[in-house]
Coordinates of C-alpha atoms and ligand atoms in Angstrom, one line a residue:
X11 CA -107.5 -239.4 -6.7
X12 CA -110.2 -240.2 -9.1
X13 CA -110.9 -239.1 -12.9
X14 CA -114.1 -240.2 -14.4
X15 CA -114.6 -242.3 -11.4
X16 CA -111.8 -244.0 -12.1
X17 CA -108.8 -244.6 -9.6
X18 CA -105.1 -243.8 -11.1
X19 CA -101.9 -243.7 -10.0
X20 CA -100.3 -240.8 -9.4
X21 CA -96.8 -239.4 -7.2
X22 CA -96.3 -236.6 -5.8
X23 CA -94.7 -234.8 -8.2
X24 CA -97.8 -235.3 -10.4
X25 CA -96.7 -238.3 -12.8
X26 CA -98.8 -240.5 -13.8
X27 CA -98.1 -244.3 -14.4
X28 CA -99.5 -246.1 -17.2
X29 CA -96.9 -248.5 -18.3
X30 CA -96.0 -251.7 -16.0
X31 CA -92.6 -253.4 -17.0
X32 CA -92.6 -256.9 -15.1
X33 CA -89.4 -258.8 -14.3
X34 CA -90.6 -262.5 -14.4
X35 CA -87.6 -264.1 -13.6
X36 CA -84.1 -262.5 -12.1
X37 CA -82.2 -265.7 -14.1
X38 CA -80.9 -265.6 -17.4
X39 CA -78.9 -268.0 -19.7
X40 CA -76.4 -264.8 -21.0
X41 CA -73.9 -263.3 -18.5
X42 CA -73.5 -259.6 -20.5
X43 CA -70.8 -257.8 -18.6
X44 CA -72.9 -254.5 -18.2
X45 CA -75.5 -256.8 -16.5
X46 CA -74.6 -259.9 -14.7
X47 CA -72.6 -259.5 -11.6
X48 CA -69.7 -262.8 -11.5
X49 CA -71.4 -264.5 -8.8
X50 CA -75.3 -263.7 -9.1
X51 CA -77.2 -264.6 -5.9
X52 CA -80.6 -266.1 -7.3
X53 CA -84.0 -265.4 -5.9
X54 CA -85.3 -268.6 -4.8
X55 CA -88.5 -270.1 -6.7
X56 CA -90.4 -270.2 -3.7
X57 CA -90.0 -266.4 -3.6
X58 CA -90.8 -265.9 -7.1
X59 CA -94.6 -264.7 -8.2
X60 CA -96.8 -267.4 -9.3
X61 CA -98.9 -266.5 -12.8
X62 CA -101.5 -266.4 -10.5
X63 CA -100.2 -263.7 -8.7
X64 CA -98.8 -261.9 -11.5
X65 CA -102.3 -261.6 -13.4
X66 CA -104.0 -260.5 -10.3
X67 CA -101.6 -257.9 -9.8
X68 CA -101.8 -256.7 -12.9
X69 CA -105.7 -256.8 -12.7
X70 CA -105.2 -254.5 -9.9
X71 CA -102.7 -252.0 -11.7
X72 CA -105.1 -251.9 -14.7
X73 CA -107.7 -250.7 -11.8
X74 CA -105.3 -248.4 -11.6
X75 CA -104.6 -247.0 -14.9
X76 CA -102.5 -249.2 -16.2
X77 CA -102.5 -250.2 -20.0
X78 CA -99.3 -251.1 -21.6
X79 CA -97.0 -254.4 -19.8
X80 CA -93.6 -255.1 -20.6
X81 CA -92.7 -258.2 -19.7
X82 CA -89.0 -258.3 -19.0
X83 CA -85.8 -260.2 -16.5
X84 CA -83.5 -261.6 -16.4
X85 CA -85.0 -263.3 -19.5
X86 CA -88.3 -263.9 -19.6
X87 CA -88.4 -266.8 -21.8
X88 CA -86.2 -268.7 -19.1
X89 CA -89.5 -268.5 -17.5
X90 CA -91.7 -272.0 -18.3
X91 CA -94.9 -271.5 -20.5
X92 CA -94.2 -267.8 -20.8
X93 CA -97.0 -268.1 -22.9
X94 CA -99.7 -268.9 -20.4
X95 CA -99.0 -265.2 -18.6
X96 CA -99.5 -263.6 -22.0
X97 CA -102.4 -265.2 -23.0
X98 CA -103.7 -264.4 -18.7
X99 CA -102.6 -260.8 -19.3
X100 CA -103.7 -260.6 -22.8
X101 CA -107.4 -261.4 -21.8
X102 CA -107.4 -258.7 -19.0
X103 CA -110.0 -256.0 -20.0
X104 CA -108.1 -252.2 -20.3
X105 CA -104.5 -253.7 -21.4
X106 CA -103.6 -252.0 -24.4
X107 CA -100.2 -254.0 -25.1
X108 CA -98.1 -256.5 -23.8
X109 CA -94.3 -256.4 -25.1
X110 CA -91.3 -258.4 -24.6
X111 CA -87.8 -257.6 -23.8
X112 CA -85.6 -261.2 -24.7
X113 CA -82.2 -261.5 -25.6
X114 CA -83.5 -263.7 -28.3
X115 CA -82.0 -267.0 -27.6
X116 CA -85.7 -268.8 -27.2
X117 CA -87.0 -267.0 -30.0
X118 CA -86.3 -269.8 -32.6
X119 CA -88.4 -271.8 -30.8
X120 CA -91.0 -269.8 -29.1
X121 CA -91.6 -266.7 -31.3
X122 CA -95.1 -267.8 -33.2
X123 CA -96.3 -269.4 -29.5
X124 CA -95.5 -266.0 -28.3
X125 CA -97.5 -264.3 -30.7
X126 CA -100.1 -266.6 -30.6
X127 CA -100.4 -266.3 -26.8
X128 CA -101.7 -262.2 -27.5
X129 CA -98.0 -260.6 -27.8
X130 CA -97.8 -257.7 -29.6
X131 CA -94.5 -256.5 -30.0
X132 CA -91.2 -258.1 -29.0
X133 CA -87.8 -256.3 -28.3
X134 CA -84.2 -258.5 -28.6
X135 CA -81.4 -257.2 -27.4
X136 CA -78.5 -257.7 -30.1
X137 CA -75.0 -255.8 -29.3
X138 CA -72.5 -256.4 -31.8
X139 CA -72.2 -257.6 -35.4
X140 CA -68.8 -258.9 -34.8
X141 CA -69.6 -263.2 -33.9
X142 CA -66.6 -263.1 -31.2
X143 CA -67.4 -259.8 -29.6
X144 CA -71.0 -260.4 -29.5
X145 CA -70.1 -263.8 -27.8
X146 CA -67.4 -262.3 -25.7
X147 CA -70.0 -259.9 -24.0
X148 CA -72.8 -262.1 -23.7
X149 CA -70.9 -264.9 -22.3
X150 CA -72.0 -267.4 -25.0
X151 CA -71.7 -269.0 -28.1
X152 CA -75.1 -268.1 -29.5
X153 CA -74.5 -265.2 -32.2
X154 CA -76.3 -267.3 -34.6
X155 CA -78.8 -268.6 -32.9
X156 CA -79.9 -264.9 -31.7
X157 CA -79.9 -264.0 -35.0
X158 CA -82.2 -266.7 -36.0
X159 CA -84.6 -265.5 -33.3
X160 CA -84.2 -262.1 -35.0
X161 CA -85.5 -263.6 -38.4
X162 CA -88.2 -266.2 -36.4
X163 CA -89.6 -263.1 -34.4
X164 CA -89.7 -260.9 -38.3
X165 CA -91.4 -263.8 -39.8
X166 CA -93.8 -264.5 -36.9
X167 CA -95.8 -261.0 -37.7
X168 CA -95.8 -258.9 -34.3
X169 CA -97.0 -255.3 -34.6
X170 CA -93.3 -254.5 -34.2
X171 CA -90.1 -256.3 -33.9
X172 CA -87.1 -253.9 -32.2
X173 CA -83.7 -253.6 -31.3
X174 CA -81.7 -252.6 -28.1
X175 CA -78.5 -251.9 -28.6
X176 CA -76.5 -250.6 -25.7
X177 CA -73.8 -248.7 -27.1
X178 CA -70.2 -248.9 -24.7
X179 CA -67.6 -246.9 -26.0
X180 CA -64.3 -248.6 -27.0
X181 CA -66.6 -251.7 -27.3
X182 CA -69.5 -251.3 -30.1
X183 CA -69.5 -247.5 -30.9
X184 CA -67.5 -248.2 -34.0
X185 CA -70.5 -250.0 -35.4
X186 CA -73.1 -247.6 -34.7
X187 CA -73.4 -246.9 -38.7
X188 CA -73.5 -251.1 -39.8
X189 CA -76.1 -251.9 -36.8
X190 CA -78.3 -248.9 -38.4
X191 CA -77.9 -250.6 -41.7
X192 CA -78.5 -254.3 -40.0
X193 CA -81.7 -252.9 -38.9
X194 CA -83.0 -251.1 -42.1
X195 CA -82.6 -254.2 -44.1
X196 CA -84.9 -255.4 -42.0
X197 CA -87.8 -253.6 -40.8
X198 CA -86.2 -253.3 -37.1
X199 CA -86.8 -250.4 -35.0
X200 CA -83.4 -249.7 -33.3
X201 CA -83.3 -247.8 -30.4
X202 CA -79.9 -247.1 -28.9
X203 CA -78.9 -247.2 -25.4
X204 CA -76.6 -245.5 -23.3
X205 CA -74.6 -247.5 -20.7
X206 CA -76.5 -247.6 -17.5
X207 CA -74.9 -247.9 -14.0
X208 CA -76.6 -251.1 -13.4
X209 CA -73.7 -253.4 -14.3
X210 CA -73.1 -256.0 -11.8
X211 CA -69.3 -256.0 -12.3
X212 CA -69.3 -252.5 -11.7
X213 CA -67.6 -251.4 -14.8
X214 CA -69.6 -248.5 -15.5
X215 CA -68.1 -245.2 -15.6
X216 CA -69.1 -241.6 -17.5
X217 CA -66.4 -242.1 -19.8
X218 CA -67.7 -245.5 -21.3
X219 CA -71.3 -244.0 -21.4
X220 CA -71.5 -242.5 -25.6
X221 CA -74.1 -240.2 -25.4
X222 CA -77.3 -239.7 -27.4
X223 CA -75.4 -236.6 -29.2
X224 CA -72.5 -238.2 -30.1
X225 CA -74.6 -241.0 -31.8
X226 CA -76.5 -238.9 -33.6
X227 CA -73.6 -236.9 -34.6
X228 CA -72.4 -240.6 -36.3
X229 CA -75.2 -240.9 -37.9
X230 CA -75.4 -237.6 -39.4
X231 CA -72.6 -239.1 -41.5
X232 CA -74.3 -240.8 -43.5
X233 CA -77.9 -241.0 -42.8
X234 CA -80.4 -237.8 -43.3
X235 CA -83.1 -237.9 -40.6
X236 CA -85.6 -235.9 -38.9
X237 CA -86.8 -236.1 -35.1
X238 CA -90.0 -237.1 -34.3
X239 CA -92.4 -235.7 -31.8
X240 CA -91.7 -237.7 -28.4
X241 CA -94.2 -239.6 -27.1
X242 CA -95.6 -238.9 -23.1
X243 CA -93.4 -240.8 -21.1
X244 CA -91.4 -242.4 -23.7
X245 CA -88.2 -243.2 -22.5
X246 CA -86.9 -243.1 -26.4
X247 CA -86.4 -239.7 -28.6
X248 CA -87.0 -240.9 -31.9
X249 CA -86.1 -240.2 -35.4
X250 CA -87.2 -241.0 -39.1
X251 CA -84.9 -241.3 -42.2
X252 CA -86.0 -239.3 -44.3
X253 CA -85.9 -241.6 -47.4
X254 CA -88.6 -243.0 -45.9
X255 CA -86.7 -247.0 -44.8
X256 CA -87.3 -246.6 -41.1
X257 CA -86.7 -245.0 -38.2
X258 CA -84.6 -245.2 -34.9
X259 CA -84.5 -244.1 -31.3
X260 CA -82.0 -243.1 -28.4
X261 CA -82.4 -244.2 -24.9
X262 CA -80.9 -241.3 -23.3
X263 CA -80.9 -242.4 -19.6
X264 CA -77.4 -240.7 -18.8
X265 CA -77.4 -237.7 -21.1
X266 CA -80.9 -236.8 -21.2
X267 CA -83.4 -238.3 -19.2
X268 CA -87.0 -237.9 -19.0
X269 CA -88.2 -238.1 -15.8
X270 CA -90.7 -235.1 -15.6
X271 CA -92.8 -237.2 -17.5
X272 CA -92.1 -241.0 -16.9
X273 CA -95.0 -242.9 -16.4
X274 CA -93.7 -246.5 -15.8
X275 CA -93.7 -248.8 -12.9
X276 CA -91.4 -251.5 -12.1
X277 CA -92.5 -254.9 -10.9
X278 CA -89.5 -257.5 -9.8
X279 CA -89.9 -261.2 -9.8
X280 CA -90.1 -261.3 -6.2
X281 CA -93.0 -259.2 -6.0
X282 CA -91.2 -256.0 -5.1
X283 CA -92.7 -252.6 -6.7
X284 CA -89.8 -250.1 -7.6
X285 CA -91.0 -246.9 -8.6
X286 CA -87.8 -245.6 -10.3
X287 CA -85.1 -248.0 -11.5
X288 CA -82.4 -245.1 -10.3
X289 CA -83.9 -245.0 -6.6
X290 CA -83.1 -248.1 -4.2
X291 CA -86.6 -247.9 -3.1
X292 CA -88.9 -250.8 -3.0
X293 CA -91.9 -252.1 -1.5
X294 CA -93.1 -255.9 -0.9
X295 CA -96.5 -256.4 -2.1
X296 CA -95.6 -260.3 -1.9
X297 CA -96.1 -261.0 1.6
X298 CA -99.3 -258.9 1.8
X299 CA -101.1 -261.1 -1.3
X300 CA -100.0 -264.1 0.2
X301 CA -101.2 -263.0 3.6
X302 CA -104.6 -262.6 1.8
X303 CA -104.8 -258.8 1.4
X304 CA -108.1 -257.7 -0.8
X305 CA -107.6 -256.0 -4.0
X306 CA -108.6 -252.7 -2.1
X307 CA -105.9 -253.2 0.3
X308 CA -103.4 -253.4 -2.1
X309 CA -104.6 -251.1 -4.5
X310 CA -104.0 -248.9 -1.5
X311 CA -100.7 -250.2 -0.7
X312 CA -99.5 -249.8 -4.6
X313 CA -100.7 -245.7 -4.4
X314 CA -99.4 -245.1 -1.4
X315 CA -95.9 -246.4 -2.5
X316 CA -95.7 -245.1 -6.1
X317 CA -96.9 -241.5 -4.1
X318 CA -93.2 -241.6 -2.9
X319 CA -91.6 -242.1 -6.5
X320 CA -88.2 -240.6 -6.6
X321 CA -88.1 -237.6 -8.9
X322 CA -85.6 -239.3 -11.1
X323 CA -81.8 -239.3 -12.3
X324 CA -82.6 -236.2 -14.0
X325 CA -82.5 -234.1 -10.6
X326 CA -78.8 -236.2 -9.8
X327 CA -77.4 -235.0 -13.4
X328 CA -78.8 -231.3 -13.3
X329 CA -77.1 -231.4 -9.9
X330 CA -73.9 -232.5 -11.6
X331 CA -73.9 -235.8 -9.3
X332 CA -73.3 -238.9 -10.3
X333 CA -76.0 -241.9 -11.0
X334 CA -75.0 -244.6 -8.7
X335 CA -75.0 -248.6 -9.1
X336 CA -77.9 -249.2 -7.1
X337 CA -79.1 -252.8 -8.0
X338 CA -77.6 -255.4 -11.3
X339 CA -80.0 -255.2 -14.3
X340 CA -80.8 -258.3 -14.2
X341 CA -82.7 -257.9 -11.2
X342 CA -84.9 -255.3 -12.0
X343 CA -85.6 -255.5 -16.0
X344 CA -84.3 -252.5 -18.2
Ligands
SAM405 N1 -82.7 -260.5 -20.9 C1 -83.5 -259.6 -21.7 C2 -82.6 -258.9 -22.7 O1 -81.4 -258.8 -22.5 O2 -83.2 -258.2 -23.6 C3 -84.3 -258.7 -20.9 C4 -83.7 -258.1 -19.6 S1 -82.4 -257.0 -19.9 C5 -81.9 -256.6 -18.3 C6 -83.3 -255.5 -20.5 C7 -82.5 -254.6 -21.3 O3 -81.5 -253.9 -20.5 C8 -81.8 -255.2 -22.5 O4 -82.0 -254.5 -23.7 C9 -80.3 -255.0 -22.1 O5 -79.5 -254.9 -23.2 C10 -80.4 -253.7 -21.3 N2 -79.3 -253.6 -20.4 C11 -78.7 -254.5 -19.6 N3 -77.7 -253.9 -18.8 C12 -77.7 -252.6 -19.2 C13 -76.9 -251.5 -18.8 N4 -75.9 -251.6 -17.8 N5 -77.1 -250.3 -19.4 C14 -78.1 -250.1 -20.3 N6 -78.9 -251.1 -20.7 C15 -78.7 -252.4 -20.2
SF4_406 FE1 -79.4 -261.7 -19.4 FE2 -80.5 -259.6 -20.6 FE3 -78.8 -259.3 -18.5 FE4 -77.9 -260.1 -20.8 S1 -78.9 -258.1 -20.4 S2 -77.4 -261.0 -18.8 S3 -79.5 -261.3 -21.6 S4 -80.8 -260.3 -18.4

């Protein structure tokens, strides 16, 4: 389909994808236990997309319609010279933004090279105030040194520095209230999330998932805060305190999802488009670019799969069924 001559993606269920979240790497130097499976099976290198490939892919999805890229893993700073894909898919004409999603451990290091390289905005992923839980999830002895990467990334000026926080119960509900204050103190946007099936020790179940109401209801305790208007496609319902220090959001991917009008697009490391995070399809658009496919051939390719987008977890909950574990997280990105 074309609008103002130009080609767009678009399923059948008349969603529309703007945003590209990339996975650059399926590795990762954390082993969270609602991500990591014990014995992760890695994609080999040779299997992984070049920079090369990566920009000209994402020349081809800005052909068609895309503008914002998330950059994403495993972590993506495990990645060598991160920094060179930024600055490729910085220069590409029609992207609007290009964001991060890092567990912060490289930040230290890598932040003002990051921003530098054309990033806008950079999200870490910080669980737990508590040093020995927040090592005991992650795997790691680096509570420290991902809060230094907090500070680095703050002092490094992005357009926005934010927070996930996925929220387990009988792990890290207890400090919904403390991570809110963490965050004000310091110009962070926190957005909450609620426990996805994704984990690769398949721990999930319903009861661990604390849902976006019962959140809010904890932080009606103490904080006074109004919702803001949601943003087309935004996976996040957001809210602003009303004495002004802030805002945060709620990933409701369990309790409330909002598929009717997601407009992202997944890309894995090894080249494999995913539609929907919550359906197992996925097509290879590695072996046709390195068969030497034309742009128009797999502009074609990339419609004619994203057509077939699953219409979402929300038509599994309304149905009263069950999300199932379908791949680990680390795989596929967040
Ligand atoms: N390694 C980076 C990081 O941790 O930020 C990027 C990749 S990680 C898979 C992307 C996001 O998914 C992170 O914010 C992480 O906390 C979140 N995540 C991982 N497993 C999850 C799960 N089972 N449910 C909900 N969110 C999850
Ligand atoms: Fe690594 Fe991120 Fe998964 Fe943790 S959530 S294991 S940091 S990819």
């Amino acid at each position: 389909m074309k609008i103002n001559e130009k080609l767009i993606l678009i399923d059948s269920f008349g969603r529309v994808a703007k945003k590209l979240r990339i996975s650059v790497t399926d590795r990762c130097n954390f082993t969270c236990i609602f991500c990591m499976p014990s014995q992760p099976i890695w994609i080999p290198k040779s299997e992984i997309l070049t920079f090369e490939e990566i920009e000209r892919l994402v020349r081809i999805f800005v052909d068609l319609g895309i503008e914002k890229v998330k950059l994403t893993g495993g972590e993506p700073l495990v990645r060598n010279d991160i920094e060179l894909l930024i600055e490729k898919i910085s220069n590409i004409q029609g992207i609007k933004s290009i964001s991060i999603t890092t567990n912060g451990y490289f930040l230290p290091d890598k932040a003002f090279k990051l921003k530098e390289a054309g990033l806008k905005s950079v999200t870490i992923s910080f669980h737990s105030l508590d040093k020995e839980k927040f090592n005991s999830v992650v795997g790691k002895n680096v509570y420290e040194r991902v809060l230094k990467g907090i500070d680095t990334a703050l002092d490094a000026g992005f357009e926005s520095v934010k927070m996930n926080t996925v929220i387990i119960r009988g792990y890290n509900e207890n400090e919904i209230l403390d991570l809110i204050e963490f965050a004000r103190d310091r110009n962070l946007i926190l957005r909450f999330i609620e426990y996805m099936p994704f984990d690769g020790l398949h721990l999930w179940d319903l009861s661990k998932v604390v849902t976006g109401k019962e959140i809010l209801d904890i932080i009606k305790k103490k904080y006074d805060f109004e919702e803001k208007p949601r943003e087309n496609g935004s996976t996040s319902q957001n809210y602003r305190f009303k004495d002004g220090k802030g805002e945060f959001g709620i990933i409701t991917s369990i309790s409330r999802p909002f598929c009717s009008d997601c407009d992202r697009i997944r890309l894995k490391a090894d080249g494999k488009l995913v539609p929907c995070m919550f359906s197992k399809d996925e097509y290879d658009l590695k072996t046709p670019l390195r068969k030497g496919a034309s742009d128009e051939e797999i502009k074609n390719l990339i419609r004619t799969y994203y057509y077939r987008k699953f219409a979402g977890v929300e038509k599994l909950i309304n149905a009263q069924l069950l999300p199932k574990h379908i791949r680990p997280m680390h795989t596929i990105g967040g």
